[in-house]
Coordinates of C-alpha atoms in Angstrom, one line a residue:
X1 CA -3.0 -30.3 -7.1
X2 CA -5.7 -31.4 -4.6
X3 CA -8.7 -29.6 -3.2
X4 CA -10.4 -26.4 -4.4
X5 CA -8.7 -24.4 -7.1
X6 CA -10.1 -21.0 -5.8
X7 CA -6.5 -19.9 -4.9
X8 CA -5.7 -19.8 -8.6
X9 CA -7.8 -16.6 -8.8
X10 CA -6.0 -15.0 -5.8
X11 CA -4.4 -12.4 -8.1
X12 CA -6.0 -12.0 -11.4
X13 CA -3.6 -12.8 -14.2
X14 CA -1.1 -14.3 -11.8
X15 CA 0.7 -17.6 -12.3
X16 CA 0.6 -18.6 -8.6
X17 CA -1.2 -21.8 -9.5
X18 CA 1.7 -22.6 -11.8
X19 CA 4.2 -21.9 -9.1
X20 CA 5.1 -18.3 -10.0
X21 CA 4.9 -15.5 -7.4
X22 CA 3.4 -12.2 -8.4
X23 CA 2.4 -8.9 -7.0
X24 CA 0.5 -5.8 -8.1
X25 CA -2.4 -3.4 -7.5
X26 CA -5.8 -4.8 -8.3
X27 CA -9.0 -3.0 -8.9
X28 CA -12.1 -4.7 -7.5
X29 CA -15.6 -4.3 -6.2
X30 CA -15.0 -5.0 -2.5
X31 CA -11.7 -3.1 -2.2
X32 CA -11.5 -0.5 -5.0
X33 CA -7.7 -0.8 -5.0
X34 CA -5.8 -3.5 -3.3
X35 CA -2.0 -4.0 -3.1
X36 CA -1.8 -7.8 -3.6
X37 CA 1.0 -10.3 -3.4
X38 CA 0.7 -14.0 -4.2
X39 CA 3.3 -16.7 -3.6
X40 CA 3.0 -20.5 -4.2
X41 CA 3.3 -22.8 -1.1
X42 CA 5.4 -25.9 -1.8
X43 CA 5.6 -29.0 0.5
X44 CA 7.9 -31.8 -0.2
X45 CA 8.4 -30.6 -3.8
X46 CA 4.6 -30.4 -4.5
X47 CA 2.7 -27.2 -4.7
X48 CA -0.1 -27.4 -2.1
X49 CA -1.5 -23.9 -2.4
X50 CA -0.7 -20.2 -2.4
X51 CA -0.4 -17.5 0.1
X52 CA -2.2 -14.3 -0.8
X53 CA -1.6 -11.1 1.1
X54 CA -3.4 -7.8 0.4
X55 CA -3.5 -4.3 1.7
X56 CA -6.5 -2.0 1.0
X57 CA -5.2 1.2 -0.6
X58 CA -8.7 2.7 -0.7
X59 CA -8.8 2.7 3.1
X60 CA -7.6 5.9 4.6
X61 CA -5.0 4.2 6.8
X62 CA -2.5 4.2 3.9
X63 CA -2.8 7.9 3.1
X64 CA -2.9 8.8 6.8
X65 CA 0.3 6.9 7.4
X66 CA 2.1 8.9 4.6
X67 CA 0.6 12.1 5.9
X68 CA 1.5 11.5 9.5
X69 CA 5.1 10.3 8.9
X70 CA 6.1 12.6 6.1
X71 CA 3.7 15.5 6.1
X72 CA 2.7 14.9 2.5
X73 CA -1.0 15.5 1.5
X74 CA -2.0 12.5 -0.6
X75 CA -4.8 10.7 -2.4
X76 CA -5.4 7.4 -4.1
X77 CA -7.5 7.3 -7.3
X78 CA -9.2 4.4 -8.9
X79 CA -9.2 5.5 -12.5
X80 CA -10.3 9.2 -12.2
X81 CA -12.2 8.8 -8.8
X82 CA -10.6 9.6 -5.5
X83 CA -11.1 6.6 -3.2
X84 CA -8.8 7.6 -0.3
X85 CA -7.4 11.0 0.7
X86 CA -6.1 13.3 3.4
X87 CA -7.8 16.2 1.7
X88 CA -11.0 17.5 3.4
X89 CA -13.8 19.6 2.1
X90 CA -16.1 21.2 4.8
X91 CA -14.6 18.8 7.4
X92 CA -15.2 15.6 5.4
X93 CA -12.7 13.5 3.5
X94 CA -13.0 14.4 -0.1
X95 CA -13.6 10.9 -1.5
X96 CA -15.8 10.1 -4.5
X97 CA -14.6 13.2 -6.3
X98 CA -13.8 12.8 -10.1
X99 CA -10.6 14.3 -11.3
X100 CA -11.2 16.3 -14.5
X101 CA -7.8 18.0 -15.0
X102 CA -7.0 17.2 -18.7
X103 CA -3.2 17.5 -18.3
X104 CA -3.3 14.9 -15.5
X105 CA -5.7 12.6 -17.3
X106 CA -3.6 12.6 -20.5
X107 CA -0.2 12.4 -18.9
X108 CA -0.8 10.0 -16.1
X109 CA -3.8 7.8 -17.1
X110 CA -3.3 7.7 -20.8
X111 CA 0.5 8.0 -21.3
X112 CA 1.4 6.3 -18.0
X113 CA 3.9 8.9 -17.0
X114 CA 4.2 10.8 -13.6
X115 CA 3.4 14.5 -13.6
X116 CA 4.9 17.2 -11.4
X117 CA 2.8 20.4 -11.5
X118 CA 1.2 23.0 -9.4
X119 CA -2.5 22.8 -8.6
X120 CA -5.1 24.6 -6.5
X121 CA -7.2 22.2 -4.4
X122 CA -9.9 23.5 -2.2
X123 CA -8.5 27.0 -2.3
X124 CA -5.0 25.9 -1.3
X125 CA -2.1 25.9 -3.8
X126 CA 0.1 22.8 -3.8
X127 CA 3.2 21.5 -5.6
X128 CA 2.0 18.1 -6.7
X129 CA 3.0 14.8 -8.1
X130 CA 0.6 12.4 -9.8
X131 CA 2.0 8.9 -10.3
X132 CA 0.2 6.1 -12.3
X133 CA -0.7 2.9 -10.4
X134 CA -0.5 -0.3 -12.4
X135 CA -1.9 -3.8 -11.9
X136 CA 0.1 -7.0 -12.2
X137 CA -0.3 -7.0 -16.0
X138 CA 0.9 -3.4 -16.3
X139 CA -2.4 -1.8 -17.0
X140 CA -3.0 1.6 -15.4
X141 CA -5.8 1.2 -12.8
X142 CA -5.4 4.5 -10.9
X143 CA -3.2 7.2 -9.6
X144 CA -1.3 8.3 -6.5
X145 CA -1.4 12.0 -5.7
X146 CA 1.1 13.6 -3.4
X147 CA 1.3 17.3 -2.5
X148 CA 3.0 19.9 -0.4
X149 CA 1.6 23.3 0.2
X150 CA 3.3 25.9 -2.0
X151 CA 5.7 27.9 0.0
X152 CA 6.5 25.3 2.7
X153 CA 8.9 23.5 0.5
X154 CA 10.2 26.6 -1.2
X155 CA 11.0 28.2 2.2
X156 CA 13.1 25.1 3.1
X157 CA 14.9 25.4 -0.2
X158 CA 15.7 29.0 0.4
X159 CA 17.0 28.2 3.8
X160 CA 19.5 25.8 2.4
X161 CA 20.3 28.0 -0.6
X162 CA 18.9 25.8 -3.4
X163 CA 18.4 27.3 -6.8
X164 CA 14.6 27.7 -7.4
X165 CA 14.8 25.9 -10.8
X166 CA 15.2 22.6 -8.9
X167 CA 12.0 23.1 -6.8
X168 CA 9.8 20.8 -8.8
X169 CA 12.5 18.2 -9.3
X170 CA 13.2 18.0 -5.5
X171 CA 9.5 18.0 -4.7
X172 CA 9.0 15.0 -7.0
X173 CA 12.0 13.2 -5.5
X174 CA 10.7 13.9 -2.0
X175 CA 7.2 12.6 -2.8
X176 CA 8.5 9.5 -4.6
X177 CA 10.9 8.8 -1.6
X178 CA 8.0 9.2 0.8
X179 CA 5.8 6.7 -1.1
X180 CA 8.8 4.3 -1.4
X181 CA 9.4 4.5 2.4
X182 CA 5.8 3.8 3.2
X183 CA 5.6 0.9 0.8
X184 CA 8.7 -0.7 2.4
X185 CA 7.2 -0.2 5.8
X186 CA 4.0 -1.8 4.7
X187 CA 5.7 -4.8 3.0
X188 CA 8.0 -5.4 5.9
X189 CA 5.1 -5.2 8.5

């Protein structure tokens, strides 16, 4: 390869310099959490560089898009710190807040499992889903939080005659579907 080798560090732990594409969520100083994809560029059989695309998950545009399109309240956490959110406290976005819920910390950040539960946030009760965010190497770097106000979803379930025992399951599926749709929209944009 010719020229600078700075592109090799486009996605930490990636093999883009060796001709292998990779993607993941990366924690950093400039962008606390960045959705990153790296792909080698080949010209006449020789790798001449890499293309690196990123999307700042810590900016509010990601959570605002989910909230606007799907009506889901959501937050992005780097580790235990909320870095983007649609939640407000006294009219201000509630970023910089440290999550201290032991059940969430243990299940999501330590065990790497999603957690569906009910939480009260700023005096509002929500049906919630916490989902671990992993980097390209599989390490947990943060969490996604999605929520619907309690009662809104249950009212819809009652209207269609769904058994209440399925409430949390359906909420989880809805939130996961919402995140998947937004990710597909972002990747295809």
